[in-house]
Short mmCIF file of C-alpha atoms and ligand atoms in Angstrom, two decimals:
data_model
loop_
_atom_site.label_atom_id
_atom_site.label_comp_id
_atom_site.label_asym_id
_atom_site.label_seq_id
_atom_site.Cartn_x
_atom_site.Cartn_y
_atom_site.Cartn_z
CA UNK M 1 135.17 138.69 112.94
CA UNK M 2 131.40 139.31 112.65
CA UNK M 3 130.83 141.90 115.61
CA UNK M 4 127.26 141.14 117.02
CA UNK M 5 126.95 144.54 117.19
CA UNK M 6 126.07 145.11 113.37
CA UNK M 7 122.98 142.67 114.22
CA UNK M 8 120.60 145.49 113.77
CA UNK M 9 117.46 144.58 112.69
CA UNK M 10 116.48 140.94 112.42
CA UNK M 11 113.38 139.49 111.05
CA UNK M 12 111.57 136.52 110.16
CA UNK M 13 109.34 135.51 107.84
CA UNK M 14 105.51 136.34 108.72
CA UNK M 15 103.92 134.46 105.31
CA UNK M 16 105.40 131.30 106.69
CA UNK M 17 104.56 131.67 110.16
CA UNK M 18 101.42 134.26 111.33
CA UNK M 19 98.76 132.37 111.36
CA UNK M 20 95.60 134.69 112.47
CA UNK M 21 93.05 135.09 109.52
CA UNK M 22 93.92 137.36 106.63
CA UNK M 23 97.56 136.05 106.95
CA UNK M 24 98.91 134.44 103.67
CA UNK M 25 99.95 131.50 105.75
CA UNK M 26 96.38 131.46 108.37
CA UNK M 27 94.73 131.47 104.97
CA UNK M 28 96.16 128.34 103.65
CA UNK M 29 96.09 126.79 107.09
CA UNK M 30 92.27 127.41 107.39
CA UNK M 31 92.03 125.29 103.83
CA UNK M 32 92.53 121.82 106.01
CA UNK M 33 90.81 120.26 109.05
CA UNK M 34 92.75 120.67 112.29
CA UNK M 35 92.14 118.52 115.50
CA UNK M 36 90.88 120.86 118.61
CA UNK M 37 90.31 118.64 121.03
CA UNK M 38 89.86 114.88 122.29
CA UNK M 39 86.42 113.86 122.07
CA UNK M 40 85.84 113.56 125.72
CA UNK M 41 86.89 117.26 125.52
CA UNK M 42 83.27 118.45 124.14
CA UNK M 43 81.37 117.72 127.07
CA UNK M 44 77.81 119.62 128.75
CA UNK M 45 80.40 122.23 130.55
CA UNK M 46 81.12 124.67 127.60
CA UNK M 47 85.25 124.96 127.65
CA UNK M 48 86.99 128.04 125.89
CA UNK M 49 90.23 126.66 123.93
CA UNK M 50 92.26 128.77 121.41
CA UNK M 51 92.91 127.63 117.65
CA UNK M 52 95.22 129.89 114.97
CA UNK M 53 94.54 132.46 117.10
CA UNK M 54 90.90 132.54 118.05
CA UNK M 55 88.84 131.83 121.16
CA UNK M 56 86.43 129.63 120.73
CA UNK M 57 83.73 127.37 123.03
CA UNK M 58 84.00 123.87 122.63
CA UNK M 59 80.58 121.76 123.81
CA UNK M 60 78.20 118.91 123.28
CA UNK M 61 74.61 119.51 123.44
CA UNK M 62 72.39 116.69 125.10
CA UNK M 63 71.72 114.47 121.99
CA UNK M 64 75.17 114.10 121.61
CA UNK M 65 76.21 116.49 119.07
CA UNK M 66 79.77 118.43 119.59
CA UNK M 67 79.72 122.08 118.76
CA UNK M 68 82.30 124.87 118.42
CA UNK M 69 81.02 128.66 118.41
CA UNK M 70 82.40 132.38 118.44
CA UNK M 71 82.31 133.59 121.74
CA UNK M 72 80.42 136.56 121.44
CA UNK M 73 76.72 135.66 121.69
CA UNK M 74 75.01 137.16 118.33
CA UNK M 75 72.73 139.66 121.12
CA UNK M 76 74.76 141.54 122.90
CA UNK M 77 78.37 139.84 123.16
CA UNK M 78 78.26 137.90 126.04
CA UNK M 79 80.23 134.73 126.49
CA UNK M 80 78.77 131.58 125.34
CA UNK M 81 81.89 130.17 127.77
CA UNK M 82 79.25 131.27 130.44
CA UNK M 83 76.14 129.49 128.59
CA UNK M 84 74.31 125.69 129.76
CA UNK M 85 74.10 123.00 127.40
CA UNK M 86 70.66 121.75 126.62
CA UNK M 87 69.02 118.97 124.42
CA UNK M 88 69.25 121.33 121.19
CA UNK M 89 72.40 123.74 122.10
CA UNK M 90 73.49 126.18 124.31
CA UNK M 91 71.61 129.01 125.65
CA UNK M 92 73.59 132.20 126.87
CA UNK M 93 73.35 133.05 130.24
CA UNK M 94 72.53 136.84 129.58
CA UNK M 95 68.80 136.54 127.85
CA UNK M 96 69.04 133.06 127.22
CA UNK M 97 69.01 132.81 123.60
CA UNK M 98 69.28 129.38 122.80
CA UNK M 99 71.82 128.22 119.97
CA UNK M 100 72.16 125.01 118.58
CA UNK M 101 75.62 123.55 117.17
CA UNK M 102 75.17 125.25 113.71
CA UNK M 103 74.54 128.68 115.24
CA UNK M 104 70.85 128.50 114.48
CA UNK M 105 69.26 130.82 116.73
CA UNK M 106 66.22 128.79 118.47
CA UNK M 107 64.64 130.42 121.26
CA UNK M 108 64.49 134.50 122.13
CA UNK M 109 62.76 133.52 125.60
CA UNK M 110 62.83 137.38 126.50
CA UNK M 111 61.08 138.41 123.37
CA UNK M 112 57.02 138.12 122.34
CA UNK M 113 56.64 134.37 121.12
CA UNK M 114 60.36 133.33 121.87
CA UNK M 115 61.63 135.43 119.12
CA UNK M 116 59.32 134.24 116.42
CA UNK M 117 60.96 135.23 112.75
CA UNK M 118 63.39 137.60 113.65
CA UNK M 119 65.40 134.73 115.83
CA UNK M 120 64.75 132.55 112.85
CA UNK M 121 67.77 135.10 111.06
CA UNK M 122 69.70 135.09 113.66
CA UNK M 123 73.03 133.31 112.88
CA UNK M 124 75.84 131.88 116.16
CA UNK M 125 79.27 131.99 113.86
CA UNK M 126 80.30 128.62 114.14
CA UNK M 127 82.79 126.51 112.75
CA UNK M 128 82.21 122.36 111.44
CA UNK M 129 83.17 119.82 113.79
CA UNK M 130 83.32 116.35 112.90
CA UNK M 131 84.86 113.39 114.83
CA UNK M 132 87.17 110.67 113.90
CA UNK M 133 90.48 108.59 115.93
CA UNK M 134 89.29 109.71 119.53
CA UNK M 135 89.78 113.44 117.97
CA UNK M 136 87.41 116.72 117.23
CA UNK M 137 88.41 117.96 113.78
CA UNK M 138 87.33 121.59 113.13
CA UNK M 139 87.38 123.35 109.60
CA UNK M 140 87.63 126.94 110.22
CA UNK M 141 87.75 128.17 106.80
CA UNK M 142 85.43 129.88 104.20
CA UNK M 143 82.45 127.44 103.58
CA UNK M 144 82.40 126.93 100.01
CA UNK M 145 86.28 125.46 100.36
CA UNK M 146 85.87 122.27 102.71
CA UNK M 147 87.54 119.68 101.63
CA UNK M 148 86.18 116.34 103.36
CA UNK M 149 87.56 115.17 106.21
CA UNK M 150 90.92 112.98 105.63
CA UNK M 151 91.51 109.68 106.49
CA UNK M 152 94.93 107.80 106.57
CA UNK M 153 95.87 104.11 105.89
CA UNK M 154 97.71 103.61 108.55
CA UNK M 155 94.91 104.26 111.30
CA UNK M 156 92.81 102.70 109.28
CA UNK M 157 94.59 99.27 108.92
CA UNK M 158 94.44 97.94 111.93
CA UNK M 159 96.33 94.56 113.07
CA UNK M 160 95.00 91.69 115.20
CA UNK M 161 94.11 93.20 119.01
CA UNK M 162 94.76 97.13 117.49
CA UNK M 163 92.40 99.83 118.04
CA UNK M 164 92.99 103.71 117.89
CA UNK M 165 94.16 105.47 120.81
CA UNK M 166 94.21 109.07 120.82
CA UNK M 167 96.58 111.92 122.39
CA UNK M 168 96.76 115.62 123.73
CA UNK M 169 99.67 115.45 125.71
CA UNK M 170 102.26 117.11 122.54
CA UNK M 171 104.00 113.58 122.08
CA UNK M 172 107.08 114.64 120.26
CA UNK M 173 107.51 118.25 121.50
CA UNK M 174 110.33 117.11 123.75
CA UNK M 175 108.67 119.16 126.14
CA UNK M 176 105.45 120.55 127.85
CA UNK M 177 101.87 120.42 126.22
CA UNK M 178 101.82 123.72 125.71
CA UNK M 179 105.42 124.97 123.63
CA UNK M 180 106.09 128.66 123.53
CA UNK M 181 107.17 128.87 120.08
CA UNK M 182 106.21 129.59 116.60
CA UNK M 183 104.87 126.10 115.11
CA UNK M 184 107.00 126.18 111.89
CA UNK M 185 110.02 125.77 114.01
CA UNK M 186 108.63 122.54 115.69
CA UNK M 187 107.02 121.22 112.45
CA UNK M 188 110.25 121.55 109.91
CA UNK M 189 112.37 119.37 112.08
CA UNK M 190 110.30 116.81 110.75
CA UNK M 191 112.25 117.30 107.90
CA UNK M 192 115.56 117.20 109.62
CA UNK M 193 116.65 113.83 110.35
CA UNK M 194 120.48 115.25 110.81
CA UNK M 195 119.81 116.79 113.75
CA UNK M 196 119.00 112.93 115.25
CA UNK M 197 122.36 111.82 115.57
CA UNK M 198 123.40 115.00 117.12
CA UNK M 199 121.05 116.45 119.79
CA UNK M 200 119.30 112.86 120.29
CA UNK M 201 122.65 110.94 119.98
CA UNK M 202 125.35 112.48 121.30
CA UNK M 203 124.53 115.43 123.03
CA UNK M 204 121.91 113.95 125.88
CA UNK M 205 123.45 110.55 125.62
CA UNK M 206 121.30 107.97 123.22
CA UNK M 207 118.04 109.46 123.71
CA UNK M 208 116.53 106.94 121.27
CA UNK M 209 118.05 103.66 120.15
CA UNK M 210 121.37 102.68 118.80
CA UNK M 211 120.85 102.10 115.57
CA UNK M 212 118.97 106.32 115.24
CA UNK M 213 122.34 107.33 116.52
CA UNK M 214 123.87 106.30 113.17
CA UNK M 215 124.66 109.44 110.64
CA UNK M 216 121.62 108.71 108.20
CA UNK M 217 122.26 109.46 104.34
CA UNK M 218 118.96 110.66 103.17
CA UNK M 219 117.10 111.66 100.00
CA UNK M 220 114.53 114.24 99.96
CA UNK M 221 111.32 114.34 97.45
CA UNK M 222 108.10 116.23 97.21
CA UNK M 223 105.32 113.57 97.96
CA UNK M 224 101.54 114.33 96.23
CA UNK M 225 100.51 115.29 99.85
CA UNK M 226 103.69 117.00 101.24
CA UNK M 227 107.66 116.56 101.82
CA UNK M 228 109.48 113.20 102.47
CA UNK M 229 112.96 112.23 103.76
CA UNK M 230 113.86 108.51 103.20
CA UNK M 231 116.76 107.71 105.89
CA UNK M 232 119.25 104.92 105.16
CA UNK M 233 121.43 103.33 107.89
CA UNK M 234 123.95 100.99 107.21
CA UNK M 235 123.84 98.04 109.59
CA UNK M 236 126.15 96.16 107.99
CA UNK M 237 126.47 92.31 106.35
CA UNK M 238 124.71 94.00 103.82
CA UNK M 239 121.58 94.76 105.26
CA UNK M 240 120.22 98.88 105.65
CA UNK M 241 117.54 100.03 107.72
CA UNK M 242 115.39 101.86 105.57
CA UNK M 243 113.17 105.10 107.85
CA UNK M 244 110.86 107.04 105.64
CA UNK M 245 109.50 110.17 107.63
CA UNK M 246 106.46 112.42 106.01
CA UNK M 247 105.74 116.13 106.65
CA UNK M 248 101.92 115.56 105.34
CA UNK M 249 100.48 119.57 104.68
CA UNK M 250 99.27 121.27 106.64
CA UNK M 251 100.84 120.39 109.68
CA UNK M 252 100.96 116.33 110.32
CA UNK M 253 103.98 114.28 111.50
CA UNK M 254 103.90 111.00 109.92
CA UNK M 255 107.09 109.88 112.04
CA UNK M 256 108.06 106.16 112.64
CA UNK M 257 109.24 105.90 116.85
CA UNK M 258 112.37 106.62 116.85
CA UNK M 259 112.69 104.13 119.66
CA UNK M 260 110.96 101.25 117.86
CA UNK M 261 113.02 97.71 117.62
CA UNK M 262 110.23 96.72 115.55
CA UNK M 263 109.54 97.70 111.68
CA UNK M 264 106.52 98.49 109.65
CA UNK M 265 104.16 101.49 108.62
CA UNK M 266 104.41 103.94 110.93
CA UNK M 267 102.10 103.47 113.45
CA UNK M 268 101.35 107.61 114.73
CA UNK M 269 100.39 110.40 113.72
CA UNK M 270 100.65 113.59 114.93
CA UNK M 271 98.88 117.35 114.37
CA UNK M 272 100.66 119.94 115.23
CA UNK M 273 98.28 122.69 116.18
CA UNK M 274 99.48 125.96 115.94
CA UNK M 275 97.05 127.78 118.74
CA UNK M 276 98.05 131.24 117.79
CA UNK M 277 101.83 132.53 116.38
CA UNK M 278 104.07 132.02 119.48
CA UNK M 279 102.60 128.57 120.44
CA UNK M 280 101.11 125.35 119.64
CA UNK M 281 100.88 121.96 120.67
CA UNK M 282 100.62 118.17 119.11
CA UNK M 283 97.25 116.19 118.99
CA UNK M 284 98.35 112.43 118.38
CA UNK M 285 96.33 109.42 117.03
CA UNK M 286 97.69 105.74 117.11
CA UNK M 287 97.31 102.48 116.61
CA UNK M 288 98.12 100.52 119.91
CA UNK M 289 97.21 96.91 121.18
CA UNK M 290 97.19 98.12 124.97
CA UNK M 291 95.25 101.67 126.84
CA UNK M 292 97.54 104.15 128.01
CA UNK M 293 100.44 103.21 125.62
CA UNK M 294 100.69 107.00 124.12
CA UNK M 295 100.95 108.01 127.18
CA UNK M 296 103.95 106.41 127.67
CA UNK M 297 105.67 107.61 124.79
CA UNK M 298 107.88 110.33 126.14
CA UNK M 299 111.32 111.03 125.80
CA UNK M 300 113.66 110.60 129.01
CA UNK M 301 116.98 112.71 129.81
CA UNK M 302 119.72 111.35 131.99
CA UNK M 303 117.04 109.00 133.28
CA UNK M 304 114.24 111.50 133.92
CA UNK M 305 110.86 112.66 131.94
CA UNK M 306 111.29 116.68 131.18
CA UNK M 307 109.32 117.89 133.66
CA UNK M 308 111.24 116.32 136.10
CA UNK M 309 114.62 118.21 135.06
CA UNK M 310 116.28 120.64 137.15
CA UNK M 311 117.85 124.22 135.27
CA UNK M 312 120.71 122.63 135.12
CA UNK M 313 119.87 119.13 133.82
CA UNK M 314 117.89 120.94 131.16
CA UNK M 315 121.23 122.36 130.45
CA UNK M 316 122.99 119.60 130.53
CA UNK M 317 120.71 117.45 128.34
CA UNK M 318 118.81 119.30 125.77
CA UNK M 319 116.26 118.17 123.73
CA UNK M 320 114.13 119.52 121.13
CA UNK M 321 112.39 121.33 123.05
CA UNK M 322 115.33 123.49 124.21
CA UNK M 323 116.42 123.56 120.48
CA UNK M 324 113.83 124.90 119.00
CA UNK M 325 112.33 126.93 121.84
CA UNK M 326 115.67 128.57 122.48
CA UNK M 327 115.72 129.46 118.64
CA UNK M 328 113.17 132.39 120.03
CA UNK M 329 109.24 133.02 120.58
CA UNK M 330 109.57 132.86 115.95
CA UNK M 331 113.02 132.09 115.20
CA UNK M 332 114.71 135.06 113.19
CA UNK M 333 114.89 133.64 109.26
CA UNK M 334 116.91 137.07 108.29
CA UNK M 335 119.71 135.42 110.33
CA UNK M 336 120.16 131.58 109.05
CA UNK M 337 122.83 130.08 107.04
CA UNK M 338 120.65 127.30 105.24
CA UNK M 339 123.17 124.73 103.90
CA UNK M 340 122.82 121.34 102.00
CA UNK M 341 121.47 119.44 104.90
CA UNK M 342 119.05 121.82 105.02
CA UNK M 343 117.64 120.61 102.33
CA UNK M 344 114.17 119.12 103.46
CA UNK M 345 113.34 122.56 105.58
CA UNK M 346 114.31 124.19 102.12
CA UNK M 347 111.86 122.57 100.33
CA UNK M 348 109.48 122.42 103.02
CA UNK M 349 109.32 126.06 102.70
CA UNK M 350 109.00 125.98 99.26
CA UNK M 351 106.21 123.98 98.94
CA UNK M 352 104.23 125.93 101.85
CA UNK M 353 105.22 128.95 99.69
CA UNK M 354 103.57 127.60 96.29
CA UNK M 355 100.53 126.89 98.33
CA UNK M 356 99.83 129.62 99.86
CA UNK M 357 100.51 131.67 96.33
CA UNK M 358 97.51 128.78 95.16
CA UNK M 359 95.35 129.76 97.78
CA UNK M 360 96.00 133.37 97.22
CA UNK M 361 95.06 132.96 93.73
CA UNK M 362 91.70 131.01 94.38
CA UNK M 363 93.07 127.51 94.17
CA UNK M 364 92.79 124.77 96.74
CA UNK M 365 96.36 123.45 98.34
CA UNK M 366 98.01 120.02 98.31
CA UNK M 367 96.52 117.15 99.72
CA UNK M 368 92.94 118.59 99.89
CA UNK M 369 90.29 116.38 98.31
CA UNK M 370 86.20 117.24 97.91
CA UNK M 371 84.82 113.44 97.85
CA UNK M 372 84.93 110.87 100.24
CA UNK M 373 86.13 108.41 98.37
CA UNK M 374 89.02 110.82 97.46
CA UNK M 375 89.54 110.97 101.29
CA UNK M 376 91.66 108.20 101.72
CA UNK M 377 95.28 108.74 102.22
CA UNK M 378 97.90 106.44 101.76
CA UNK M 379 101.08 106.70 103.46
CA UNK M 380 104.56 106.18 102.63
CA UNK M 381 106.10 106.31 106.36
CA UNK M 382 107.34 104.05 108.46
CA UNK M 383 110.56 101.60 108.67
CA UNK M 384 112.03 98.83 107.30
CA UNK M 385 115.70 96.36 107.12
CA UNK M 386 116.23 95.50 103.19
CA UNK M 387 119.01 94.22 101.71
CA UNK M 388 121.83 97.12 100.82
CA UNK M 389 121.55 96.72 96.90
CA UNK M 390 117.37 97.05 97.34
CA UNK M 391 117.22 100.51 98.95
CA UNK M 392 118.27 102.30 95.67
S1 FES A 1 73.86 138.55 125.21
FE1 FES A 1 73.38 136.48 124.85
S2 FES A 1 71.25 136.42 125.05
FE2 FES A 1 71.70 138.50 125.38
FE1 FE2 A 2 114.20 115.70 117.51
#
């Protein structure tokens, strides 16, 4: 016997996880774009929202033009939360220096001649915003680094009556918007398609469809823009159902529904945002035929969404949510007994590893790309049924 007793002092690993600046892994994380917001989120009322651990105000000034500042007005500190939109910024509600969405200082209206050439020096931080799928994209990393802006196949493929929906509500947490727990946990299961059959298949009942309740056998491989599992199911008179699943760097969930009877590229994608190191949540972009279909998206237990479940039907029918919450605020690496179907969070790890040691040593990471035409990304996710001998 183990006695619990001689757990002394457990720890987990803070390159893979911290992600404030100065961090191994907030340094690699600031390398990519990460979604912030929907786009009817930057509106005239500045809003303060929190991103790898910064507060930040989110806005549009009157032309149109979404913004994201520091806080801290460049005078004397106070909060741009507190500022009013205008034509060409926002203008702090302390002296009224007027900023526009760059952080270029316009108007000193307290000092001689509105500030003349001193406010001309006087630099907002601010961090690039740019817009794309129904989503506000921010790149809060050093300026000489940004890769463009990435686009992905399947969003941009649309079929006949498809159009891009987008998605703040954390589809595929299991849970809440907001989840109180490190975002690595969340964002390796990705790469754990065992756990399917088991918490989603047997545990709460079929949580998904029949067929996802089948043990998978599955082959892992690095991909040139992250780690992919490729998921075979036998469904018999020869035929497999072939589920490809893609943990794109930094943080994106290329991951076919699980409860979809019908194949093809996966049609979602997901961001998980970590919004400092003991909580994130999941921006989502998709292609859809019908409004308000992500929104419907959302796992049920014993016949209920989560936030409908009592204490003890949460007990009774765990999702991942409870998994991965319940594996603590960041789970305790010191502890784990990684074994062969393990494999995917393994090398998932590994890879984050190599690229923050890239960063580190002045490199750029995986998957980033510095002309548009190099912004393209083709994906390998989604489902299919081939015949047995053809899945190889
Ligand atoms: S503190 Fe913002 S204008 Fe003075
Ligand atoms: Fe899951």
């Amino acid at each position: 016997m183990r006695s619990a007793y001689d757990l002394t002092s457990p720890s987990y690993d803070e390159s893979l996880t911290l992600v404030t600046r100065g961090t191994p892994m907030g340094e690699l994380l600031r390398r990519y774009w990460h979604p912030v917001g929907l786009v009817e989120d930057a509106t005239q009322t500045p809003r303060q929202i929190r991103v790898l651990g910064e507060d930040l105000i989110l806005f549009r000034d009157h032309a149109g033009r979404p913004g994201l500042l520091h806080p801290r007005c460049a005078h004397r500190g106070a909060s741009l939360l507190y500022g009013r939109t205008e034509e060409r910024g926002i203008r702090c509600c302390y002296h009224g220096w007027l900023f526009d969405v760059d952080g270029n200082c316009l108007e000193q209206p307290c000092e001689p001649n509105g500030g003349g050439r001193a406010c001309a020096k006087v630099q907002q931080p601010a961090y690039p915003v740019e817009e794309l799928y129904g989503l506000i994209f921010a790149y809060l990393g050093p300026l000489d680094r940004k890769p463009v802006l990435p686009r992905y196949n399947v969003l941009e493929e649309l079929g006949p009556g498809e159009f891009i929906e987008a998605d703040d509500t954390s589809i595929g947490s299991g849970g809440p918007v907001i989840v109180p727990c490190n975002w690595l946990q969340h964002y390796e299961n990705v790469m754990d398609p065992f756990h399917v059959p088991i918490l989603h298949g047997s545990f709460s009942g079929v949580q998904f469809n029949e067929r996802m309740g089948l043990m998978p056998k599955v082959r892992f491989e690095e991909s040139p823009r992250g780690i992919q599992s490729t998921q075979i199911r036998d469904l018999g008179e020869g035929k497999v159902h072939r589920r490809i699943t893609e943990a794109v760097l930094p943080t994106i969930r290329a991951v076919a529904s699980p409860r979809a009877t019908v194949d093809g590229p996966c049609s979602l994608l997901g961001w998980v945002l970590p919004i400092d190191d003991t909580s994130f949540r999941i921006y989502s972009a998709g292609r859809v035929t019908q409004a308000g279909t992500l929104r419907t998206i959302r796992s049920h237990f014993n016949g209920k969404l989560w936030q409908e479940l009592t204490e003890a039907e949460h007990r009774d029918f765990p999702g991942d949510y409870e998994a991965q919450v319940s594996q603590g605020p960041i789970t305790l690496h010191s502890e784990e007994h990684l074994v062969s179907s393990d494999r995917g969070i393994g090398m998932l790890r590994r890879l984050y590893r190599e690229q923050v040691k890239r960063v580190a040593e002045g490199g750029d990471p995986i998957g980033t790309a510095f002309a548009d035409e190099a912004g393209l990304v083709a994906l390998a996710a989604g489902t299919e049924v081939v015949a047995d001998a053809a899945h190889g």
